Tab-separated table of C-alpha atoms in Angstrom:
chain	number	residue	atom	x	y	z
L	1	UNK	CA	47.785	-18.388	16.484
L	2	UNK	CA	48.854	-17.171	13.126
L	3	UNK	CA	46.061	-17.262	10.708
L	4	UNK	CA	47.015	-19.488	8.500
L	5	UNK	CA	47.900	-22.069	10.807
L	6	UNK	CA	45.176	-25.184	9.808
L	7	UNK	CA	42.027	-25.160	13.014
L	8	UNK	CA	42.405	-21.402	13.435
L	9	UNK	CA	39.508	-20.880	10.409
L	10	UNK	CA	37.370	-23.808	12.334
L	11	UNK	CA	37.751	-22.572	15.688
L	12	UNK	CA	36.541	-18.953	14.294
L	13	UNK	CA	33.744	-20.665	12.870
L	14	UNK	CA	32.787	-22.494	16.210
L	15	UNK	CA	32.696	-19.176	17.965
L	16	UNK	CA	30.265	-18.092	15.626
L	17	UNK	CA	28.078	-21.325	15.277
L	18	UNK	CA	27.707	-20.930	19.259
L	19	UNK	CA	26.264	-17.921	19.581
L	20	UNK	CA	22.132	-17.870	19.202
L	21	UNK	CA	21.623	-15.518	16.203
L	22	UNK	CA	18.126	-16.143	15.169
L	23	UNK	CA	17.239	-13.771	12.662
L	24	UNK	CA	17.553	-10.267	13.460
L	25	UNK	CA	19.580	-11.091	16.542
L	26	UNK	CA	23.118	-10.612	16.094
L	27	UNK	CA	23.815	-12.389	19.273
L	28	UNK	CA	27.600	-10.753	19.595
L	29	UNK	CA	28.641	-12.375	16.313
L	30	UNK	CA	29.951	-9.041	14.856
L	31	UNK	CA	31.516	-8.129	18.543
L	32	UNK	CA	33.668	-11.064	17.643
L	33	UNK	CA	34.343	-10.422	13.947
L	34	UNK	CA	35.066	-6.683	15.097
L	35	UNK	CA	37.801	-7.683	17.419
L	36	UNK	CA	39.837	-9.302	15.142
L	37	UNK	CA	39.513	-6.946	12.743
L	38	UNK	CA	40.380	-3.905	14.894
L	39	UNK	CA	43.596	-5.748	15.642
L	40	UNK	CA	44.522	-5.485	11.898
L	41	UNK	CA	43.578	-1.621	11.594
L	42	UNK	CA	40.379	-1.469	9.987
L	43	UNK	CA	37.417	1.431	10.366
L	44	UNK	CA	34.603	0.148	12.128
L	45	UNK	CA	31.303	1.716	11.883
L	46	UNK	CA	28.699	0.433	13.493
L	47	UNK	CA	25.296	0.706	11.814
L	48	UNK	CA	22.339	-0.036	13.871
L	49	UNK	CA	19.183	0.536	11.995
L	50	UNK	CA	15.708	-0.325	13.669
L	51	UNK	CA	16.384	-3.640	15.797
L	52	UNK	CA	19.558	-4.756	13.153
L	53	UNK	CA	22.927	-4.772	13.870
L	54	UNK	CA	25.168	-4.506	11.022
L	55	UNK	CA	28.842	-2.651	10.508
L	56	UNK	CA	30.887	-1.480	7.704
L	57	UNK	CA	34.882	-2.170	7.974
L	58	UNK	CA	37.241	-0.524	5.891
L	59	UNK	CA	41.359	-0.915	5.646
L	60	UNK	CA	42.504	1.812	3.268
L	61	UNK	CA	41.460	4.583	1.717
L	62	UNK	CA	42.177	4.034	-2.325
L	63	UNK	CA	41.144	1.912	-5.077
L	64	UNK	CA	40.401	-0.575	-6.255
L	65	UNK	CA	38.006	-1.763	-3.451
L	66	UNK	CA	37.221	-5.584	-2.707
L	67	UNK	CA	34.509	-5.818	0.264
L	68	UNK	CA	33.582	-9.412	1.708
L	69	UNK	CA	29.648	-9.462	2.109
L	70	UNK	CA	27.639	-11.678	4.422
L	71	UNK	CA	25.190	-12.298	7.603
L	72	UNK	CA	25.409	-13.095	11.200
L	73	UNK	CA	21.810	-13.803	11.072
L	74	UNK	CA	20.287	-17.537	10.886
L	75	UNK	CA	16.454	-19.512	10.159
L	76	UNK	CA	15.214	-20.590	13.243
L	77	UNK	CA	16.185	-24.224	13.871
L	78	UNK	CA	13.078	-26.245	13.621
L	79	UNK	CA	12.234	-29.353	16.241
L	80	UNK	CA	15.634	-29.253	18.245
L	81	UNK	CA	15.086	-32.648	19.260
L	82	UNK	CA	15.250	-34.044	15.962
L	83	UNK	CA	18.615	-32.767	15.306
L	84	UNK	CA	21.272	-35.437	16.411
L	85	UNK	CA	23.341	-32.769	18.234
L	86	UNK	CA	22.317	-29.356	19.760
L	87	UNK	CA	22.152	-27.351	16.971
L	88	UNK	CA	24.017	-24.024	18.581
L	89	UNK	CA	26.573	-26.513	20.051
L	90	UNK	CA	29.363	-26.847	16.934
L	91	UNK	CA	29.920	-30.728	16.393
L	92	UNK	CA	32.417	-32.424	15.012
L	93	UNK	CA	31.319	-35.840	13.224
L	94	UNK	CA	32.062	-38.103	10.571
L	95	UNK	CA	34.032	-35.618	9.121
L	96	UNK	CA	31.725	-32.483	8.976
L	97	UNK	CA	31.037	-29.672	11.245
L	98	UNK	CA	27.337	-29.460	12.264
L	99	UNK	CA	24.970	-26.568	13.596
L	100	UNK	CA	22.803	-23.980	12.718
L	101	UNK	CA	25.012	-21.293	10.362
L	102	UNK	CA	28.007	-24.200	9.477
L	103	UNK	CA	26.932	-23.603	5.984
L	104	UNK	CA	24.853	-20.778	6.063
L	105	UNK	CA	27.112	-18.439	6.737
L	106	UNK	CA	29.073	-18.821	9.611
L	107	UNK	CA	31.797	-21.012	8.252
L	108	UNK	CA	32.518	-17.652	5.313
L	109	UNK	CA	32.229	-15.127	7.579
L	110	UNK	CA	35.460	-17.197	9.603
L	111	UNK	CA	36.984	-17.696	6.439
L	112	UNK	CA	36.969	-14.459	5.191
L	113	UNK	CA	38.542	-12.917	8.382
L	114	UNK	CA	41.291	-15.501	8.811
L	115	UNK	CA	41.821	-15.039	4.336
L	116	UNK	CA	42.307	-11.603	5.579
L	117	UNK	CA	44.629	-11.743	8.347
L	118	UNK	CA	46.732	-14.451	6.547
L	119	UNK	CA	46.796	-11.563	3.406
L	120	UNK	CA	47.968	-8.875	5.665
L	121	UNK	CA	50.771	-10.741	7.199
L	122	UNK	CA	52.737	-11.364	3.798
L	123	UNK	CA	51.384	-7.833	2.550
L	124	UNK	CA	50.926	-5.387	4.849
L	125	UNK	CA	51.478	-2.187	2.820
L	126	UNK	CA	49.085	-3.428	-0.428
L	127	UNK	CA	47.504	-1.202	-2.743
L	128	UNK	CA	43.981	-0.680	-2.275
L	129	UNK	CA	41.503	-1.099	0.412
L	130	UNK	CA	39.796	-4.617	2.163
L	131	UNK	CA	36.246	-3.852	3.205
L	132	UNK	CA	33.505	-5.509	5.090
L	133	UNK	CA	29.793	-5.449	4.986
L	134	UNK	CA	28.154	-7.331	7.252
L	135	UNK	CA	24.422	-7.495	8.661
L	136	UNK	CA	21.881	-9.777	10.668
L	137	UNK	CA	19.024	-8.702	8.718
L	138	UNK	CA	19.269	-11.389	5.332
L	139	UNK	CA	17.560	-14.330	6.740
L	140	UNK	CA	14.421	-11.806	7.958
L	141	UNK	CA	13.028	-9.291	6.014
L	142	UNK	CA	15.731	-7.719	5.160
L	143	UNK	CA	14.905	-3.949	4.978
L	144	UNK	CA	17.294	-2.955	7.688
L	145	UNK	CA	20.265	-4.790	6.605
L	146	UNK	CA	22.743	-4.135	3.783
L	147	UNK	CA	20.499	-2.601	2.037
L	148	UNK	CA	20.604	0.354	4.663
L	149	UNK	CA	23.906	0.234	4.966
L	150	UNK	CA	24.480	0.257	1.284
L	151	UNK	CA	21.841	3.625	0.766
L	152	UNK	CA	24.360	5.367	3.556
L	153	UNK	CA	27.470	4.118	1.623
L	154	UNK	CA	25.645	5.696	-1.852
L	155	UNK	CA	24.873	8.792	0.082
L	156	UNK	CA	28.349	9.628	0.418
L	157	UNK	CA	29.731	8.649	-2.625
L	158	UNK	CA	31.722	5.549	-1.484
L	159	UNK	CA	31.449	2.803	-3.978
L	160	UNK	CA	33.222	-0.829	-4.028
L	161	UNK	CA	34.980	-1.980	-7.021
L	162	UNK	CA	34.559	-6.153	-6.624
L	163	UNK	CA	32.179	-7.840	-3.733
L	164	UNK	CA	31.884	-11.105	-2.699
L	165	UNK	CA	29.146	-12.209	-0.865
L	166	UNK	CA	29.907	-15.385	0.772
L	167	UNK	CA	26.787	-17.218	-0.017
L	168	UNK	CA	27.103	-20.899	0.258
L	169	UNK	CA	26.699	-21.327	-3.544
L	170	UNK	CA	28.406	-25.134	-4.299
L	171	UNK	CA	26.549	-28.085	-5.468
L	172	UNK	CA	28.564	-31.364	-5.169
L	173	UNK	CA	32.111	-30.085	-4.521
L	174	UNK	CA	34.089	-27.087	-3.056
L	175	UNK	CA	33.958	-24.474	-5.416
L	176	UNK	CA	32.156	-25.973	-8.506
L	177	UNK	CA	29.410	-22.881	-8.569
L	178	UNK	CA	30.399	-19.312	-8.381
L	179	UNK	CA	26.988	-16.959	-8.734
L	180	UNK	CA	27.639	-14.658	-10.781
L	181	UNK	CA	24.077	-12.782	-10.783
L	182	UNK	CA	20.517	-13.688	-9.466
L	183	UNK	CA	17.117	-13.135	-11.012
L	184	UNK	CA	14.795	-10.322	-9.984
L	185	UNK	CA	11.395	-11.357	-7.739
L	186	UNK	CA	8.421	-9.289	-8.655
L	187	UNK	CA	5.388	-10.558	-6.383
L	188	UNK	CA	1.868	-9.463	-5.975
L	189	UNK	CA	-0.915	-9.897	-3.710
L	190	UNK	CA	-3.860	-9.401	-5.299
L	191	UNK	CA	-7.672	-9.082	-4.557
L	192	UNK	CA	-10.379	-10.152	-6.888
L	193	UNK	CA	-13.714	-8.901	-6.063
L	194	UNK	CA	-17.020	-10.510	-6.837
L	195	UNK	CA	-20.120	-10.705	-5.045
L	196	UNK	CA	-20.818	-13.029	-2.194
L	197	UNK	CA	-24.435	-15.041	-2.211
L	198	UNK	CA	-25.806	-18.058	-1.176
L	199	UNK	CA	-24.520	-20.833	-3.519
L	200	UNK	CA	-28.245	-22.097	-4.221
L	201	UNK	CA	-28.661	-18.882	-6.088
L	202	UNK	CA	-25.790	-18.152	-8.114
L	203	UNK	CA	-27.985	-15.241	-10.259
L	204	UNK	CA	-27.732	-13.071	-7.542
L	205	UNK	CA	-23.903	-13.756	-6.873
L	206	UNK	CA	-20.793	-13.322	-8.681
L	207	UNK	CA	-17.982	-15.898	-7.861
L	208	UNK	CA	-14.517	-14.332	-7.882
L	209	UNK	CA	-12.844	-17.606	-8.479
L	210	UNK	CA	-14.654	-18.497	-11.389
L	211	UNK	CA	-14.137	-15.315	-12.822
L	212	UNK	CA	-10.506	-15.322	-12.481
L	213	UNK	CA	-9.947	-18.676	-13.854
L	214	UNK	CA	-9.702	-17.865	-17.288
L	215	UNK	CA	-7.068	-14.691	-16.391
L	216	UNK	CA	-4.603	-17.240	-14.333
L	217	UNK	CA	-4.919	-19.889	-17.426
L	218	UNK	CA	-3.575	-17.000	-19.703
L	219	UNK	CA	-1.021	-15.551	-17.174
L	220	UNK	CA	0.257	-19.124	-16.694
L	221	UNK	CA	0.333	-19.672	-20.535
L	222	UNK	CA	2.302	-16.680	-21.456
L	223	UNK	CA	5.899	-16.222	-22.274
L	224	UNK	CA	7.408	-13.519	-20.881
L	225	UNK	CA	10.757	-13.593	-22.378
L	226	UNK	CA	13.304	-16.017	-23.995
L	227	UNK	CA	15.831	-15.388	-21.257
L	228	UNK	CA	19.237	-14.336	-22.343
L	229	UNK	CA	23.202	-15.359	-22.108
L	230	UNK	CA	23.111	-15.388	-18.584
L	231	UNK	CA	19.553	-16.011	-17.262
L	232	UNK	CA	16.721	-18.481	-17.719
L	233	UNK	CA	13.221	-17.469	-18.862
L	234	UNK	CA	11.260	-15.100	-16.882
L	235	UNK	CA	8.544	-17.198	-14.651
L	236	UNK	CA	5.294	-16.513	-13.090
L	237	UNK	CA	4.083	-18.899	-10.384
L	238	UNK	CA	1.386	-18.626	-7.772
L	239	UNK	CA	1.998	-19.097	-4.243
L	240	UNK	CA	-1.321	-18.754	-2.604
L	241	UNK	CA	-5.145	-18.947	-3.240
L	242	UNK	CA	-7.498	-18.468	-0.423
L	243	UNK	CA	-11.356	-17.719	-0.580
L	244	UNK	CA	-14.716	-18.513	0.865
L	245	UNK	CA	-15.784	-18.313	4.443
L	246	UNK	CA	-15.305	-21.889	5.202
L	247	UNK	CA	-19.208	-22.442	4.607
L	248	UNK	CA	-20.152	-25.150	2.088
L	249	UNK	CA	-22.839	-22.670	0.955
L	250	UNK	CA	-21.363	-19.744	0.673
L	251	UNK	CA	-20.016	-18.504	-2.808
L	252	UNK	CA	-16.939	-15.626	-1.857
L	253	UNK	CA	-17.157	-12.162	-2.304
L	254	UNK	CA	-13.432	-12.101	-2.836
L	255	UNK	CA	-10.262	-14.163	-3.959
L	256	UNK	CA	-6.507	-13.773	-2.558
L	257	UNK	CA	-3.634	-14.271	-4.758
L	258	UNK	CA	-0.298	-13.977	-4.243
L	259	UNK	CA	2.021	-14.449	-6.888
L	260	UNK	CA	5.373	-14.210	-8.038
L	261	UNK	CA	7.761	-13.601	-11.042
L	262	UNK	CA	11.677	-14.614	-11.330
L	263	UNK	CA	12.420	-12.713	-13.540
L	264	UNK	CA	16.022	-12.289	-15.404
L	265	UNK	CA	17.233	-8.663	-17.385
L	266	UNK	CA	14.651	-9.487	-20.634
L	267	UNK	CA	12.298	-8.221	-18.715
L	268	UNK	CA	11.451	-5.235	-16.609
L	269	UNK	CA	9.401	-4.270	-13.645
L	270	UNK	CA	7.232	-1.957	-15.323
L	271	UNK	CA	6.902	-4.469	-18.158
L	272	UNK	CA	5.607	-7.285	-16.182
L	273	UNK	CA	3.190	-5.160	-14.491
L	274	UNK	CA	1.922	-3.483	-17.702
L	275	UNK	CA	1.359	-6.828	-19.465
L	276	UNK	CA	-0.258	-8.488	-16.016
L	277	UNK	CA	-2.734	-5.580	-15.910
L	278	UNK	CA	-3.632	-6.079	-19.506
L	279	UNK	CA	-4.723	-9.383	-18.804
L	280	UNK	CA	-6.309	-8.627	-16.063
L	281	UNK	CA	-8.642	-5.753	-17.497
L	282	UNK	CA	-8.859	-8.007	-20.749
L	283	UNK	CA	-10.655	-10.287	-18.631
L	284	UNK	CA	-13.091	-7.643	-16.582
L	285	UNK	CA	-11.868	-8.133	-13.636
L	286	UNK	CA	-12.077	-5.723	-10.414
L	287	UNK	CA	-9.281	-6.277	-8.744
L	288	UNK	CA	-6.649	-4.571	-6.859
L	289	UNK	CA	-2.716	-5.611	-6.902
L	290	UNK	CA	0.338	-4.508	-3.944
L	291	UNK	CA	3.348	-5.098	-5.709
L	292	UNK	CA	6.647	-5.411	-3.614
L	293	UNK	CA	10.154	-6.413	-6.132
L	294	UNK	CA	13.850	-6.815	-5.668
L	295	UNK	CA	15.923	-6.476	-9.344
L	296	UNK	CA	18.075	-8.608	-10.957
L	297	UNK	CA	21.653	-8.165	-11.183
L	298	UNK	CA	24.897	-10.101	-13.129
L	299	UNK	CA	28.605	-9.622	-13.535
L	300	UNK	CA	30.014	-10.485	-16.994
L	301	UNK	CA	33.119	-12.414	-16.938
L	302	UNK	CA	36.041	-9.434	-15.458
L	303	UNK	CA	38.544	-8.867	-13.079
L	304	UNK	CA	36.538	-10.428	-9.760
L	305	UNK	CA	34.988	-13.371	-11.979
L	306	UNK	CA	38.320	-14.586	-13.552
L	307	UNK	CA	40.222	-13.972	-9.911
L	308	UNK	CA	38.008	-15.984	-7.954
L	309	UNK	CA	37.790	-18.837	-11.080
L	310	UNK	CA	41.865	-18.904	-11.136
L	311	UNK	CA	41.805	-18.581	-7.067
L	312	UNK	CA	39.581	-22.045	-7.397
L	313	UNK	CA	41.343	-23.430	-9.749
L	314	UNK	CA	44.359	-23.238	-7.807
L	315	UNK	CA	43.251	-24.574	-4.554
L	316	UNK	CA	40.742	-27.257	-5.545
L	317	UNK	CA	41.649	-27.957	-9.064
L	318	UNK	CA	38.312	-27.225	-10.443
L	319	UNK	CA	36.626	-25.110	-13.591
L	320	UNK	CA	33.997	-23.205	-11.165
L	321	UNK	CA	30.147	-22.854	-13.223
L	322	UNK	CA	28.912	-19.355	-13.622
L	323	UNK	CA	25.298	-19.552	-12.291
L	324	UNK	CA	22.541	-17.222	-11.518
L	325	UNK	CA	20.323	-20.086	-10.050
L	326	UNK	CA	18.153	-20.086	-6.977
L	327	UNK	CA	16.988	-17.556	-4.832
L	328	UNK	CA	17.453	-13.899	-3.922
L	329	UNK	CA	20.815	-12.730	-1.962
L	330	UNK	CA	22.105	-9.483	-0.566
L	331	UNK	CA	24.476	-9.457	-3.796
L	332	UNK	CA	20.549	-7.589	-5.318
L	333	UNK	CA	21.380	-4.261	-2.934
L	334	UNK	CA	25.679	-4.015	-3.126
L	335	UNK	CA	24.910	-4.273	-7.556
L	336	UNK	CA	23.623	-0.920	-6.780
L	337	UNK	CA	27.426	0.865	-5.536
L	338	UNK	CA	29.537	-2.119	-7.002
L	339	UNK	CA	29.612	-3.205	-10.732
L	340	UNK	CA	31.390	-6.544	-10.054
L	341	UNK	CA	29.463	-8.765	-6.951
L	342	UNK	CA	29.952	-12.958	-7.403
L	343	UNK	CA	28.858	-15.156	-4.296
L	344	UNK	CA	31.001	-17.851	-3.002
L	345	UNK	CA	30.722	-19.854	-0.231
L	346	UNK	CA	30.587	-23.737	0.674
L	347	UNK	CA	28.246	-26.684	-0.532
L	348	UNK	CA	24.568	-25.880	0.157
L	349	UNK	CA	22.737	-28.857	0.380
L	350	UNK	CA	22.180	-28.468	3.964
L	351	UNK	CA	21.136	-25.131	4.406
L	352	UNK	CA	17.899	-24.296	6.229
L	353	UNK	CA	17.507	-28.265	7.254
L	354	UNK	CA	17.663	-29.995	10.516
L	355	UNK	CA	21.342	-31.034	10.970
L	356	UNK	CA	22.999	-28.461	8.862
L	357	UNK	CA	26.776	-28.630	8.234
L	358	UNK	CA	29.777	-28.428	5.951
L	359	UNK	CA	32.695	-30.923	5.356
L	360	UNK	CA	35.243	-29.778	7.741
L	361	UNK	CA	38.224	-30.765	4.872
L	362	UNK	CA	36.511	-27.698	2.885
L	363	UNK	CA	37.360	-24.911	5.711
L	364	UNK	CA	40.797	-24.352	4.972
L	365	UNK	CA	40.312	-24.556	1.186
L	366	UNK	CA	37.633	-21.879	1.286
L	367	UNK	CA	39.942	-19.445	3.750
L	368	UNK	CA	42.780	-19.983	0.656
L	369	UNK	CA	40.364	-19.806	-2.249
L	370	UNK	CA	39.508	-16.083	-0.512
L	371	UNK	CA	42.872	-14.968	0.420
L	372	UNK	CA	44.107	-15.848	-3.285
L	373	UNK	CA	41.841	-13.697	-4.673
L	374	UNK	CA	43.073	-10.895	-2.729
L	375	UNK	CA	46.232	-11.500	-3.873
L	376	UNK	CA	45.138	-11.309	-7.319
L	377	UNK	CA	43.115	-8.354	-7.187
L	378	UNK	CA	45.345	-6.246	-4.519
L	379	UNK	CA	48.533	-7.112	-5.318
């Protein structure tokens, strides 16, 4: 079936919505994605790191580069029975594709292989090179995943000029938000330490929660930065509080907290930690933080930003919104060898929920939307 032809992009994207990949399991998704893409001459190296499957695909050996990011990997499904259809069976119905990856990725990762194949057959000698990067460790905890794969890629010099990770990123319509960048996350858990007693005789004990009070009033009262062009301001949130021993008479020897900053470039790591432990030691505290962080990253307007805006344009009609909105993405490791990353992907108001799924008039749009933008950057 050429791969242009309308169904071919669905049918791909069944395939993949069929096979079980809970997060790390790849489940033979790639096997699939490999296939096709052996058939149009690209590399294929598999890299296996720990339990994750991932593989980097290459066609060419020149500049400029333009690699198509994304995961095999899905969240587990929740209660099964209160999805209306099995949710590793691909359903049609009232005019959207349901199960577990429609949205989240499964439905890119076919569109970006049939955009590619559809490319090649009108230009089969371009300039340049098509790459894929593609792992089932972004749902999980990610740390054998791209960001492996990307540390080999570094090692050896080999960089990508334009990514696009093919996050489902769109709000009410096909194509109205391209992310162009994503705020850091800087979280800590920390441990205040007090003394634990009976709570009749406070004198002899010191309660950690009490003692920490006033330091959370003042972290949750400060302004961290103004934000910038691109990004909001810089927020600090906690996530979790636990203390006591479950006794009604019992004041803690300790307090848990784990907290969090989205942050956006104003700020720094080593700036949000300095100015946290300020406040902390302002306030006498004995304490002790872990700190685990992913960075920010953004792509001015450029070559891959104004491609993939005209490529939308084009297909859908639409001025696509720069945002840097929501969560963390892969996009935070492949900033690191490629100066241009945007996501793009379908609507994402399903994602992670029982009965996930994406409007099945979108599929083709999105394979288009992709395979224009190779046109514009490789042609």
């Amino acid at each position: 079936m050429p791969s242009n032809t309308p169904g071919n992009t669905l049918a791909l994207a069944k395939e993949l919505i069929s096979r079980r990949s809970l997060t790390p399991d790849d489940a033979g998704c790639q096997e699939i994605l490999i296939a096709r893409l052996q058939q149009l001459g690209f590399k294929i190296e598999p890299m296996r790191f720990g339990f994750v499957d991932n593989f980097w695909a290459r066609r060419g050996t020149t500049a400029p580069v333009l690699c198509f990011a994304g995961h095999t990997d899905v969240v587990p499904t929740g209660p099964v029975e209160q999805w209306d259809s099995e949710p590793f069976t691909p359903t049609e119905r009232d005019g959207k594709l349901y199960g577990r990856g429609s949205a989240d990725m499964k439905t890119s990762l076919a569109a970006f292989i049939t955009a590619i194949e559809g490319f090649l057959e009108k230009n089969p000698n371009h300039p340049g090179s098509i790459a894929l990067l593609i792992t089932s460790d972004e749902e999980g905890i990610a740390i054998d995943g791209t960001v492996k794969v990307v540390e080999a890629l570094q090692a050896r010099n080999e960089l990508i000029d334009y990514c696009i990770v093919g996050e489902p990123t769109c709000v009410d319509k096909l194509g109205d938000t391209v992310k162009n960048g994503r705020r850091g996350s800087l979280s800590g858990h920390m441990i205040v330490k007090g003394i634990q007693g009976h709570i009749a005789y406070p004198h002899l004990a010191k309660n950690p929660i009490h003692l920490v009070a006033p330091a959370i009033a003042e972290l949750a009262a400060t302004e961290w930065d103004q934000g910038n062009e691109f990004f909001p301001p810089t927020t600090w949130q906690i996530s979790n509080m636990n203390g006591g021993t479950g006794a009604t008479n019992v004041i803690p020897g300790e307090v848990e907290i784990l907290f969090n900053f989205r942050f956006c470039t104003a700020s720094t790591v080593d700036g949000l930690k300095s100015k946290v432990l300020a406040i902390l030691d302002k306030h006498g505290l004995q304490y002790s933080i872990e700190w685990e962080y992913s960075k920010p990253y953004i792509t001015a307007r450029g070559n891959l930003v104004d491609a993939v805006s005209g490529a939308i344009k084009e297909v859908v009609g639409i001025d696509a919104e720069l945002s840097t909105s929501g969560g963390t993405s892969d996009g935070r490791f492949i900033a690191d060898i490629c100066k241009q990353v945007v996501e793009l992907g379908p609507r994402n108001a399903t994602i992670h929920k029982l009965n996930e799924c994406v409007e099945l008039d979108h599929i083709e749009p999105l394979r288009e939307i992709y395979q224009r933008t190779l046109v514009k950057l490789l042609v």
